[in-house]
Amino acid sequence: MISPIIDDKVIERLRALINGVQRIAITCHKSPDGDALGSTLALCRVLRRLGKDAVVVTPDMAPKSLEFVPGVREIVVLTKHEMRARHVFNDAQLIFCLDFNSLNRIDRLAELIEPLKAPRVLIDHHLNPDDSFDVSISFPELSSTCELVFRVLMQMGLLRFLDRQAASCLYVGMLTDTGGFAYSCDNPEFYEVMASIMRRRFDRITLYNKAMNTFSADSLRLQGYAINEKMQLFPEQGASLIVLDKSELERFNYNRGDTETLVNKPLAIPGIYWSVFLREDPDKIKVSCRSQGEFSVNDICSRYFNGGGHKNAAGGDFTGTIDEAVQVFHQVLADLFPATTEQQTQEQ
Ligand code: 5GP
Ligand code: MN
């Protein structure tokens, strides 16, 4: 049995909000991933089947690797369709904010949304949501925003509108946000939600292969290079660091999404339980962290890298040079493991 974890009053409030409006905008965090796209597109599909004019607007483009998610082509992308995006938001009577916990995660979309009167509904599973939302449905203990969207629909009695296409979208988010059912999926109810989604009979194997096991030749070569030549291990601290600078990315014709799962790879090594990946993007250093067990990379990303996320998967944007970001990583080592790190410095 899937427990009704969302307060009945919140569900009633949401029902009243949805019933009272026609035009609904749905958005998610910048650099949308499988969960951000899956949850927004599934909700959009269900709301449309309910007769609403629902539109998904994202702060920037989905990566090529996620173009297979049903409905991606209909998304209004702020960086591409600025006028259209403005029009959708100005016109919207209700705004859903999915898979992010603070308006600073949606880049320039925040400026568009902030002055608007339309109520904002948060549906999210990141830690520490801020108070920019009129209705806040936040469950950091859940696997994914997709799982939470399913639970919202279930408690609202709207599951009959969840068709095969919407189910495919939810599957993608539940799959990718758990690293292929590897972490954040210990709650048996996760599989009950999955069972219900599976009854919609979508092409699971094709979606799995596209989401988890499809890389361009350039991407595979870049990952091989990164692991072979750029992976530094710190066994005493259970850590791994991979750094890719601009020239290395250019050499492998880097496209967004090409390094999506790279940060997970070092965790395959026994004794390595946290992994950091630093990538020199045009406007910032993108930080990605993963961990196993109780070691919280969310704490590291929020304290040192202007970011956040979850205990075992977090990220951030670092302003500064790639060398400065590497220095910050060494500072993290020194702060968290003072004894071992000091000893190593003396031995060098
Ligand atoms: P990734 O490493 O795949 O980019 O992100 C892992 C997790 O950390 C995701 O849940 C993502 O939402 C979160 N995250 C990534 N980058 C940032 C960031 O710049 N700020 C915050 N607050 N969270 C981030
Ligand atoms: Mn998510």
Short mmCIF file of C-alpha atoms in Angstrom, two decimals, residues 7-216:
data_model
loop_
_atom_site.label_atom_id
_atom_site.label_comp_id
_atom_site.label_asym_id
_atom_site.label_seq_id
_atom_site.Cartn_x
_atom_site.Cartn_y
_atom_site.Cartn_z
CA ASP A 7 -1.31 16.31 4.29
CA ASP A 8 -4.99 16.20 3.24
CA LYS A 9 -5.29 19.98 3.71
CA VAL A 10 -2.45 20.53 1.24
CA ILE A 11 -4.13 18.21 -1.26
CA GLU A 12 -7.44 20.06 -0.87
CA ARG A 13 -5.70 23.42 -1.34
CA LEU A 14 -4.04 22.14 -4.49
CA ARG A 15 -7.31 20.75 -5.81
CA ALA A 16 -9.00 24.14 -5.29
CA LEU A 17 -6.11 25.95 -7.00
CA ILE A 18 -6.18 23.66 -10.04
CA ASN A 19 -9.98 23.67 -10.31
CA GLY A 20 -10.04 27.46 -10.23
CA VAL A 21 -7.68 28.07 -13.16
CA GLN A 22 -7.24 27.31 -16.85
CA ARG A 23 -3.67 28.41 -17.71
CA ILE A 24 -0.84 26.68 -15.87
CA ALA A 25 2.95 27.07 -16.25
CA ILE A 26 5.30 24.34 -15.07
CA THR A 27 9.02 24.83 -14.58
CA CYS A 28 12.13 23.06 -13.23
CA HIS A 29 15.79 23.77 -12.46
CA LYS A 30 18.40 24.89 -15.02
CA SER A 31 20.36 22.19 -16.89
CA PRO A 32 17.33 19.93 -16.56
CA ASP A 33 18.02 16.27 -15.84
CA GLY A 34 15.84 13.17 -16.25
CA ASP A 35 13.87 13.86 -13.08
CA ALA A 36 13.28 17.55 -13.86
CA LEU A 37 12.10 16.77 -17.40
CA GLY A 38 10.20 13.61 -16.48
CA SER A 39 8.27 15.24 -13.63
CA THR A 40 7.35 18.45 -15.48
CA LEU A 41 6.32 16.63 -18.66
CA ALA A 42 4.28 14.00 -16.80
CA LEU A 43 2.43 16.65 -14.79
CA CYS A 44 1.86 18.72 -17.94
CA ARG A 45 0.42 15.72 -19.75
CA VAL A 46 -1.97 14.90 -16.91
CA LEU A 47 -3.11 18.53 -16.56
CA ARG A 48 -3.75 18.73 -20.31
CA ARG A 49 -5.82 15.55 -20.16
CA LEU A 50 -7.78 17.26 -17.39
CA GLY A 51 -8.57 20.02 -19.89
CA LYS A 52 -6.06 22.63 -18.70
CA ASP A 53 -3.77 24.77 -20.88
CA ALA A 54 -0.51 23.59 -19.34
CA VAL A 55 2.95 24.48 -20.69
CA VAL A 56 6.42 23.44 -19.52
CA VAL A 57 9.03 26.23 -19.53
CA THR A 58 12.66 25.43 -18.71
CA PRO A 59 15.46 27.95 -17.96
CA ASP A 60 17.70 26.36 -20.62
CA MET A 61 17.84 23.52 -23.14
CA ALA A 62 17.51 19.85 -22.26
CA PRO A 63 20.67 17.93 -23.18
CA LYS A 64 20.58 15.97 -26.44
CA SER A 65 20.84 12.75 -24.45
CA LEU A 66 17.35 13.39 -22.99
CA GLU A 67 15.58 14.36 -26.20
CA PHE A 68 13.87 10.97 -26.15
CA VAL A 69 11.72 11.87 -23.12
CA PRO A 70 8.16 12.13 -24.49
CA GLY A 71 7.12 15.76 -24.91
CA VAL A 72 10.60 17.37 -24.75
CA ARG A 73 10.15 19.02 -28.14
CA GLU A 74 7.11 20.97 -26.94
CA ILE A 75 9.00 22.61 -24.07
CA VAL A 76 9.36 26.40 -24.18
CA VAL A 77 13.03 27.11 -23.46
CA LEU A 78 13.75 30.56 -22.00
CA THR A 79 17.18 30.90 -23.63
CA LYS A 80 15.65 29.99 -27.03
CA HIS A 81 12.06 31.28 -26.92
CA GLU A 82 12.34 34.31 -24.64
CA MET A 83 9.13 36.06 -25.83
CA ARG A 84 7.07 32.89 -25.66
CA ALA A 85 8.40 32.08 -22.17
CA ARG A 86 7.52 35.57 -20.92
CA HIS A 87 4.06 35.28 -22.44
CA VAL A 88 3.41 31.87 -20.81
CA PHE A 89 4.37 33.17 -17.36
CA ASN A 90 2.57 36.50 -17.62
CA ASP A 91 -0.53 34.62 -18.70
CA ALA A 92 -0.29 31.80 -16.16
CA GLN A 93 -2.83 31.65 -13.33
CA LEU A 94 -0.85 28.98 -11.46
CA ILE A 95 2.86 28.09 -11.51
CA PHE A 96 4.25 24.67 -10.63
CA CYS A 97 7.91 24.59 -9.54
CA LEU A 98 9.31 21.08 -9.81
CA ASP A 99 12.60 19.49 -8.75
CA PHE A 100 14.23 22.59 -7.24
CA ASN A 101 14.08 24.17 -3.81
CA SER A 102 14.98 27.81 -4.33
CA LEU A 103 14.41 30.39 -7.09
CA ASN A 104 18.18 30.83 -7.52
CA ARG A 105 18.19 27.38 -9.19
CA ILE A 106 16.23 28.63 -12.21
CA ASP A 107 18.59 31.36 -13.45
CA ARG A 108 16.88 34.24 -15.25
CA LEU A 109 13.47 32.60 -14.98
CA ALA A 110 13.47 33.78 -11.36
CA GLU A 111 13.26 37.44 -12.49
CA LEU A 112 10.23 36.55 -14.61
CA ILE A 113 8.44 34.70 -11.86
CA GLU A 114 9.19 36.89 -8.84
CA PRO A 115 6.89 39.85 -9.68
CA LEU A 116 3.94 37.63 -10.71
CA LYS A 117 0.79 37.27 -8.61
CA ALA A 118 0.00 33.69 -9.69
CA PRO A 119 0.35 31.23 -6.78
CA ARG A 120 3.46 29.01 -6.84
CA VAL A 121 3.29 25.34 -5.95
CA LEU A 122 6.52 23.56 -5.07
CA ILE A 123 6.80 19.81 -5.68
CA ASP A 124 10.35 18.76 -4.81
CA HIS A 125 12.68 16.37 -3.00
CA HIS A 126 15.73 18.56 -2.30
CA LEU A 127 16.81 19.41 1.24
CA ASN A 128 15.98 22.79 2.81
CA PRO A 129 13.38 24.37 0.47
CA ASP A 130 13.12 28.15 0.88
CA ASP A 131 9.87 30.06 1.43
CA SER A 132 9.25 31.41 -2.08
CA PHE A 133 6.23 29.14 -2.54
CA ASP A 134 2.53 29.42 -1.66
CA VAL A 135 2.10 25.65 -1.40
CA SER A 136 5.15 23.59 -0.53
CA ILE A 137 5.15 19.83 -1.13
CA SER A 138 8.70 18.89 -0.18
CA PHE A 139 9.83 15.34 0.68
CA PRO A 140 13.64 15.07 0.67
CA GLU A 141 13.42 11.42 1.72
CA LEU A 142 11.83 10.43 -1.60
CA SER A 143 13.78 9.07 -4.56
CA SER A 144 12.73 11.69 -7.04
CA THR A 145 10.31 14.45 -7.91
CA CYS A 146 8.75 11.96 -10.33
CA GLU A 147 7.83 9.66 -7.43
CA LEU A 148 6.34 12.66 -5.62
CA VAL A 149 4.31 13.73 -8.67
CA PHE A 150 2.86 10.21 -8.77
CA ARG A 151 1.94 10.48 -5.07
CA VAL A 152 0.34 13.92 -5.57
CA LEU A 153 -1.75 12.56 -8.45
CA MET A 154 -2.66 9.48 -6.42
CA GLN A 155 -3.84 11.51 -3.43
CA MET A 156 -5.78 13.86 -5.70
CA GLY A 157 -7.52 10.88 -7.31
CA LEU A 158 -6.09 11.76 -10.74
CA LEU A 159 -4.24 8.55 -11.56
CA ARG A 160 -6.75 7.71 -14.29
CA PHE A 161 -5.25 10.61 -16.27
CA LEU A 162 -1.76 9.13 -16.01
CA ASP A 163 -1.42 7.47 -19.40
CA ARG A 164 1.43 5.54 -21.03
CA GLN A 165 3.29 8.67 -22.10
CA ALA A 166 3.12 10.30 -18.65
CA ALA A 167 4.15 6.98 -17.07
CA SER A 168 7.21 6.84 -19.38
CA CYS A 169 8.21 10.31 -18.16
CA LEU A 170 7.89 9.33 -14.49
CA TYR A 171 9.87 6.15 -15.11
CA VAL A 172 12.77 8.16 -16.57
CA GLY A 173 13.00 10.37 -13.48
CA MET A 174 12.72 7.51 -10.99
CA LEU A 175 15.35 5.60 -12.93
CA THR A 176 17.90 8.37 -13.40
CA ASP A 177 17.60 10.01 -9.96
CA THR A 178 18.36 6.65 -8.32
CA GLY A 179 21.34 5.97 -10.60
CA GLY A 180 19.47 3.04 -12.17
CA PHE A 181 17.79 1.89 -8.92
CA ALA A 182 21.12 1.96 -7.07
CA TYR A 183 20.51 4.55 -4.33
CA SER A 184 17.66 6.56 -2.73
CA CYS A 185 15.27 3.67 -3.39
CA ASP A 186 15.29 1.67 -0.13
CA ASN A 187 11.66 2.42 0.68
CA PRO A 188 9.53 -0.57 -0.44
CA GLU A 189 6.87 1.92 -1.52
CA PHE A 190 9.22 3.11 -4.26
CA TYR A 191 8.60 -0.25 -5.96
CA GLU A 192 4.86 -0.04 -5.38
CA VAL A 193 4.85 3.30 -7.19
CA MET A 194 6.97 1.70 -9.91
CA ALA A 195 4.55 -1.25 -10.16
CA SER A 196 1.65 1.11 -10.68
CA ILE A 197 3.57 3.01 -13.36
CA MET A 198 4.56 -0.25 -15.06
CA ARG A 199 0.88 -1.15 -15.49
CA ARG A 200 0.72 1.65 -18.09
CA ARG A 201 2.74 -0.73 -20.32
CA PHE A 202 5.37 1.56 -21.85
CA ASP A 203 8.47 0.33 -23.62
CA ARG A 204 10.63 0.02 -20.52
CA ILE A 205 13.71 -1.56 -22.09
CA THR A 206 14.05 1.09 -24.79
CA LEU A 207 13.66 3.87 -22.21
CA TYR A 208 16.21 2.19 -19.92
CA ASN A 209 18.77 1.91 -22.70
CA LYS A 210 18.26 5.48 -23.84
CA ALA A 211 18.45 6.88 -20.33
CA MET A 212 21.25 4.76 -18.87
CA ASN A 213 23.27 3.25 -21.65
CA THR A 214 23.46 5.59 -24.62
CA PHE A 215 26.55 7.74 -25.18
CA SER A 216 28.06 9.32 -28.28
#
